[in-house]
PDB file of C-alpha atoms in Angstrom:
ATOM      1  CA  UNK A   7       0.000   0.004  -0.002  1.00 90.00           C
ATOM      2  CA  UNK A   8       1.522   3.296  -1.078  1.00 95.00           C
ATOM      3  CA  UNK A   9       0.718   6.007   1.480  1.00 96.00           C
ATOM      4  CA  UNK A  10       1.342   9.744   1.738  1.00 97.00           C
ATOM      5  CA  UNK A  11       0.749  12.018   4.738  1.00 98.00           C
ATOM      6  CA  UNK A  12       0.172  15.688   3.942  1.00 98.00           C
ATOM      7  CA  UNK A  13       0.795  17.547   7.190  1.00 97.00           C
ATOM      8  CA  UNK A  14       0.791  21.182   8.265  1.00 95.00           C
ATOM      9  CA  UNK A  15       2.601  21.551  11.587  1.00 86.00           C
ATOM     10  CA  UNK A  16       3.529  25.146  12.339  1.00 84.00           C
ATOM     11  CA  UNK A  17       3.544  25.946  16.055  1.00 78.00           C
ATOM     12  CA  UNK A  18       5.362  23.294  18.059  1.00 76.00           C
ATOM     13  CA  UNK A  19       5.814  20.320  15.701  1.00 85.00           C
ATOM     14  CA  UNK A  20       3.056  18.359  17.458  1.00 90.00           C
ATOM     15  CA  UNK A  21       1.183  17.309  14.353  1.00 92.00           C
ATOM     16  CA  UNK A  22       4.406  16.371  12.579  1.00 96.00           C
ATOM     17  CA  UNK A  23       5.305  14.043  15.473  1.00 95.00           C
ATOM     18  CA  UNK A  24       1.920  12.330  15.178  1.00 96.00           C
ATOM     19  CA  UNK A  25       2.329  12.085  11.388  1.00 98.00           C
ATOM     20  CA  UNK A  26       5.780  10.544  11.753  1.00 97.00           C
ATOM     21  CA  UNK A  27       4.441   7.961  14.236  1.00 98.00           C
ATOM     22  CA  UNK A  28       1.751   6.993  11.714  1.00 98.00           C
ATOM     23  CA  UNK A  29       4.286   7.002   8.883  1.00 98.00           C
ATOM     24  CA  UNK A  30       6.441   4.431  10.724  1.00 97.00           C
ATOM     25  CA  UNK A  31       3.564   1.963  10.647  1.00 97.00           C
ATOM     26  CA  UNK A  32       2.305   2.779   7.158  1.00 97.00           C
ATOM     27  CA  UNK A  33       5.779   3.100   5.594  1.00 97.00           C
ATOM     28  CA  UNK A  34       4.613   6.499   4.376  1.00 97.00           C
ATOM     29  CA  UNK A  35       6.202   9.724   3.248  1.00 96.00           C
ATOM     30  CA  UNK A  36       5.341  12.852   5.299  1.00 98.00           C
ATOM     31  CA  UNK A  37       5.206  16.152   3.405  1.00 98.00           C
ATOM     32  CA  UNK A  38       3.946  19.690   3.869  1.00 97.00           C
ATOM     33  CA  UNK A  39       1.321  20.878   1.376  1.00 97.00           C
ATOM     34  CA  UNK A  40       3.923  22.973  -0.456  1.00 96.00           C
ATOM     35  CA  UNK A  41       6.193  19.920  -0.904  1.00 97.00           C
ATOM     36  CA  UNK A  42       3.802  17.937  -3.062  1.00 96.00           C
ATOM     37  CA  UNK A  43       1.752  18.624  -6.158  1.00 96.00           C
ATOM     38  CA  UNK A  44      -1.960  17.908  -6.142  1.00 94.00           C
ATOM     39  CA  UNK A  45      -1.514  15.725  -9.243  1.00 93.00           C
ATOM     40  CA  UNK A  46       0.769  13.394  -7.269  1.00 94.00           C
ATOM     41  CA  UNK A  47      -2.069  12.322  -4.951  1.00 95.00           C
ATOM     42  CA  UNK A  48      -3.460   9.947  -7.554  1.00 92.00           C
ATOM     43  CA  UNK A  49      -0.283   7.857  -7.272  1.00 94.00           C
ATOM     44  CA  UNK A  50      -1.119   6.855  -3.680  1.00 96.00           C
ATOM     45  CA  UNK A  51      -3.480   4.205  -2.358  1.00 95.00           C
ATOM     46  CA  UNK A  52      -4.085   6.118   0.878  1.00 96.00           C
ATOM     47  CA  UNK A  53      -3.521   9.782   1.743  1.00 97.00           C
ATOM     48  CA  UNK A  54      -3.624  11.239   5.243  1.00 98.00           C
ATOM     49  CA  UNK A  55      -4.352  14.930   5.746  1.00 98.00           C
ATOM     50  CA  UNK A  56      -3.482  16.527   9.069  1.00 97.00           C
ATOM     51  CA  UNK A  57      -2.821  19.763  10.896  1.00 95.00           C
ATOM     52  CA  UNK A  58      -3.032  21.464  14.215  1.00 90.00           C
ATOM     53  CA  UNK A  59      -6.308  23.124  15.073  1.00 87.00           C
ATOM     54  CA  UNK A  60      -6.531  26.900  15.159  1.00 83.00           C
ATOM     55  CA  UNK A  61      -9.738  28.487  16.501  1.00 76.00           C
ATOM     56  CA  UNK A  62     -11.609  25.197  15.988  1.00 80.00           C
ATOM     57  CA  UNK A  63     -10.410  24.945  12.360  1.00 88.00           C
ATOM     58  CA  UNK A  64      -7.769  22.944  10.543  1.00 92.00           C
ATOM     59  CA  UNK A  65      -4.854  25.047   9.237  1.00 92.00           C
ATOM     60  CA  UNK A  66      -5.593  27.242   6.218  1.00 95.00           C
ATOM     61  CA  UNK A  67      -2.589  25.900   4.248  1.00 96.00           C
ATOM     62  CA  UNK A  68      -3.934  22.348   4.429  1.00 97.00           C
ATOM     63  CA  UNK A  69      -7.473  23.455   3.573  1.00 96.00           C
ATOM     64  CA  UNK A  70      -6.154  25.480   0.622  1.00 96.00           C
ATOM     65  CA  UNK A  71      -4.219  22.458  -0.641  1.00 97.00           C
ATOM     66  CA  UNK A  72      -7.321  20.264  -0.495  1.00 97.00           C
ATOM     67  CA  UNK A  73      -9.410  22.949  -2.208  1.00 96.00           C
ATOM     68  CA  UNK A  74      -6.900  22.807  -5.078  1.00 95.00           C
ATOM     69  CA  UNK A  75      -7.724  19.130  -5.663  1.00 94.00           C
ATOM     70  CA  UNK A  76     -10.013  19.066  -8.690  1.00 91.00           C
ATOM     71  CA  UNK A  77     -13.522  17.880  -8.118  1.00 87.00           C
ATOM     72  CA  UNK A  78     -14.009  14.462  -9.679  1.00 83.00           C
ATOM     73  CA  UNK A  79     -15.296  14.369 -13.199  1.00 69.00           C
ATOM     74  CA  UNK A  80     -18.891  13.376 -13.363  1.00 55.00           C
ATOM     75  CA  UNK A  81     -19.448  11.751 -16.661  1.00 48.00           C
ATOM     76  CA  UNK A  82     -22.431   9.689 -17.511  1.00 44.00           C
ATOM     77  CA  UNK A  83     -22.739   6.968 -20.060  1.00 47.00           C
ATOM     78  CA  UNK A  84     -26.341   6.148 -20.607  1.00 49.00           C
ATOM     79  CA  UNK A  85     -27.479   3.025 -22.318  1.00 46.00           C
ATOM     80  CA  UNK A  86     -30.830   1.379 -22.095  1.00 45.00           C
ATOM     81  CA  UNK A  87     -29.790  -0.432 -18.929  1.00 43.00           C
ATOM     82  CA  UNK A  88     -27.030   1.546 -17.245  1.00 41.00           C
ATOM     83  CA  UNK A  89     -25.932   4.952 -15.988  1.00 39.00           C
ATOM     84  CA  UNK A  90     -22.365   5.167 -14.741  1.00 39.00           C
ATOM     85  CA  UNK A  91     -20.775   8.028 -12.808  1.00 41.00           C
ATOM     86  CA  UNK A  92     -17.071   8.237 -11.980  1.00 40.00           C
ATOM     87  CA  UNK A  93     -16.556  10.045  -8.681  1.00 44.00           C
ATOM     88  CA  UNK A  94     -13.871   8.239  -6.663  1.00 56.00           C
ATOM     89  CA  UNK A  95     -10.502  10.002  -6.210  1.00 70.00           C
ATOM     90  CA  UNK A  96      -8.976   7.696  -3.588  1.00 90.00           C
ATOM     91  CA  UNK A  97      -8.933   6.715   0.070  1.00 95.00           C
ATOM     92  CA  UNK A  98      -8.039   9.224   2.755  1.00 97.00           C
ATOM     93  CA  UNK A  99      -7.995   9.863   6.467  1.00 98.00           C
ATOM     94  CA  UNK A 100      -7.808  12.996   8.610  1.00 98.00           C
ATOM     95  CA  UNK A 101      -5.697  13.602  11.713  1.00 97.00           C
ATOM     96  CA  UNK A 102      -5.355  16.590  14.013  1.00 94.00           C
ATOM     97  CA  UNK A 103      -3.781  17.854  17.214  1.00 91.00           C
ATOM     98  CA  UNK A 104      -5.376  20.483  19.402  1.00 83.00           C
ATOM     99  CA  UNK A 105      -5.144  22.069  22.806  1.00 72.00           C
ATOM    100  CA  UNK A 106      -8.825  21.666  23.525  1.00 72.00           C
ATOM    101  CA  UNK A 107     -10.870  18.507  23.064  1.00 75.00           C
ATOM    102  CA  UNK A 108     -12.906  17.973  19.937  1.00 81.00           C
ATOM    103  CA  UNK A 109     -16.599  18.657  20.515  1.00 78.00           C
ATOM    104  CA  UNK A 110     -18.894  15.745  19.703  1.00 83.00           C
ATOM    105  CA  UNK A 111     -21.593  17.989  18.204  1.00 84.00           C
ATOM    106  CA  UNK A 112     -19.120  20.058  16.129  1.00 82.00           C
ATOM    107  CA  UNK A 113     -15.917  18.120  15.445  1.00 90.00           C
ATOM    108  CA  UNK A 114     -13.194  20.281  13.964  1.00 91.00           C
ATOM    109  CA  UNK A 115     -12.296  17.476  11.559  1.00 94.00           C
ATOM    110  CA  UNK A 116     -15.769  17.458   9.974  1.00 95.00           C
ATOM    111  CA  UNK A 117     -15.249  20.363   7.523  1.00 95.00           C
ATOM    112  CA  UNK A 118     -12.068  18.765   6.143  1.00 96.00           C
ATOM    113  CA  UNK A 119     -13.768  15.367   5.871  1.00 97.00           C
ATOM    114  CA  UNK A 120     -16.613  16.961   3.907  1.00 96.00           C
ATOM    115  CA  UNK A 121     -14.185  18.874   1.711  1.00 97.00           C
ATOM    116  CA  UNK A 122     -12.287  15.670   0.919  1.00 97.00           C
ATOM    117  CA  UNK A 123     -15.500  13.801   0.187  1.00 96.00           C
ATOM    118  CA  UNK A 124     -16.497  16.632  -2.155  1.00 95.00           C
ATOM    119  CA  UNK A 125     -13.215  16.040  -3.963  1.00 95.00           C
ATOM    120  CA  UNK A 126     -14.054  12.359  -4.412  1.00 94.00           C
ATOM    121  CA  UNK A 127     -12.090  10.838  -1.528  1.00 96.00           C
ATOM    122  CA  UNK A 128     -13.530   8.039   0.565  1.00 96.00           C
ATOM    123  CA  UNK A 129     -12.547   9.118   4.085  1.00 97.00           C
ATOM    124  CA  UNK A 130     -11.808   6.014   6.146  1.00 96.00           C
ATOM    125  CA  UNK A 131     -11.573   7.606   9.590  1.00 96.00           C
ATOM    126  CA  UNK A 132     -10.244  10.472  11.716  1.00 96.00           C
ATOM    127  CA  UNK A 133      -7.721  10.644  14.544  1.00 96.00           C
ATOM    128  CA  UNK A 134      -7.275  13.456  17.045  1.00 92.00           C
ATOM    129  CA  UNK A 135      -5.175  13.939  20.139  1.00 92.00           C
ATOM    130  CA  UNK A 136      -4.411  16.726  22.555  1.00 81.00           C
ATOM    131  CA  UNK A 137      -1.193  18.705  22.197  1.00 77.00           C
ATOM    132  CA  UNK A 138       0.707  21.680  23.538  1.00 67.00           C
ATOM    133  CA  UNK A 139      -1.252  24.850  22.906  1.00 72.00           C
ATOM    134  CA  UNK A 140       0.172  28.313  23.532  1.00 62.00           C
ATOM    135  CA  UNK A 141      -2.583  30.281  21.835  1.00 66.00           C
ATOM    136  CA  UNK A 142      -3.757  33.358  23.721  1.00 69.00           C
ATOM    137  CA  UNK A 143      -4.929  33.250  26.544  1.00 68.00           C
ATOM    138  CA  UNK A 144      -3.066  29.974  27.261  1.00 63.00           C
ATOM    139  CA  UNK A 145       0.226  31.714  26.463  1.00 59.00           C
ATOM    140  CA  UNK A 146      -0.138  33.729  29.681  1.00 59.00           C
ATOM    141  CA  UNK A 147       0.222  30.558  31.752  1.00 61.00           C
ATOM    142  CA  UNK A 148       2.842  28.906  29.550  1.00 67.00           C
ATOM    143  CA  UNK A 149       0.355  26.891  27.533  1.00 66.00           C
ATOM    144  CA  UNK A 150      -1.774  23.832  28.158  1.00 60.00           C
ATOM    145  CA  UNK A 151      -1.018  20.144  27.541  1.00 66.00           C
ATOM    146  CA  UNK A 152       2.665  20.911  27.983  1.00 79.00           C
ATOM    147  CA  UNK A 153       3.881  17.337  27.585  1.00 78.00           C
ATOM    148  CA  UNK A 154       1.609  16.266  24.754  1.00 75.00           C
ATOM    149  CA  UNK A 155       1.496  14.550  22.438  1.00 89.00           C
ATOM    150  CA  UNK A 156       3.068  12.071  24.824  1.00 88.00           C
ATOM    151  CA  UNK A 157       4.104   8.462  24.255  1.00 94.00           C
ATOM    152  CA  UNK A 158       0.528   7.285  24.901  1.00 94.00           C
ATOM    153  CA  UNK A 159      -0.738   9.630  22.169  1.00 93.00           C
ATOM    154  CA  UNK A 160       1.932   8.427  19.725  1.00 95.00           C
ATOM    155  CA  UNK A 161       1.110   4.805  20.568  1.00 97.00           C
ATOM    156  CA  UNK A 162      -2.558   5.548  19.844  1.00 97.00           C
ATOM    157  CA  UNK A 163      -1.555   7.159  16.524  1.00 98.00           C
ATOM    158  CA  UNK A 164       0.450   4.054  15.588  1.00 98.00           C
ATOM    159  CA  UNK A 165      -2.484   1.796  16.532  1.00 98.00           C
ATOM    160  CA  UNK A 166      -4.817   3.951  14.414  1.00 98.00           C
ATOM    161  CA  UNK A 167      -2.421   3.670  11.459  1.00 98.00           C
ATOM    162  CA  UNK A 168      -2.069  -0.098  11.944  1.00 97.00           C
ATOM    163  CA  UNK A 169      -5.868  -0.462  11.877  1.00 96.00           C
ATOM    164  CA  UNK A 170      -6.088   1.632   8.711  1.00 95.00           C
ATOM    165  CA  UNK A 171      -3.424  -0.536   7.075  1.00 91.00           C
ATOM    166  CA  UNK A 172      -5.198  -3.737   8.122  1.00 91.00           C
ATOM    167  CA  UNK A 173      -8.549  -2.407   6.882  1.00 88.00           C
ATOM    168  CA  UNK A 174      -6.967  -1.502   3.552  1.00 81.00           C
ATOM    169  CA  UNK A 175      -5.360  -4.959   3.213  1.00 79.00           C
ATOM    170  CA  UNK A 176      -8.663  -6.647   4.031  1.00 81.00           C
ATOM    171  CA  UNK A 177     -10.560  -4.550   1.482  1.00 77.00           C
ATOM    172  CA  UNK A 178      -8.011  -5.206  -1.263  1.00 65.00           C
TER     173      UNK A 178
END
């Protein structure tokens, strides 16, 4: 399984650490959005998209990269018995780190999942974990989650990646 992780990690390297833990398991390449061309995504069986969370949103660089992915062509071939529409771009997953917990009624990963689905990706799952956050007002007290992601978080990221890999192998 050929896997790529597109990761925006700008504040403390938290998301990059999670991406690298997943990459160990998936034998994947980790890149920033500006290090890969959108056209290259089609050469991968599975693509992970991740960033830190800023004001309950994924990073704008990652969102901009995904918005640059062309929407799938929707062509129809009609015969007397069949209509066929091509919409699948590939398989994907979303991962994020944040200072505050993800809200069940408004997960911060949901907009990126929907954006990816609108670009033809089948999103397998999402992974989130807490991480150091020094955004104001937390900066005044030196930040929150000062030792995260910790080894337990990275172990959970590896387990998530292992499950994705197993699910992919089973489906193939």
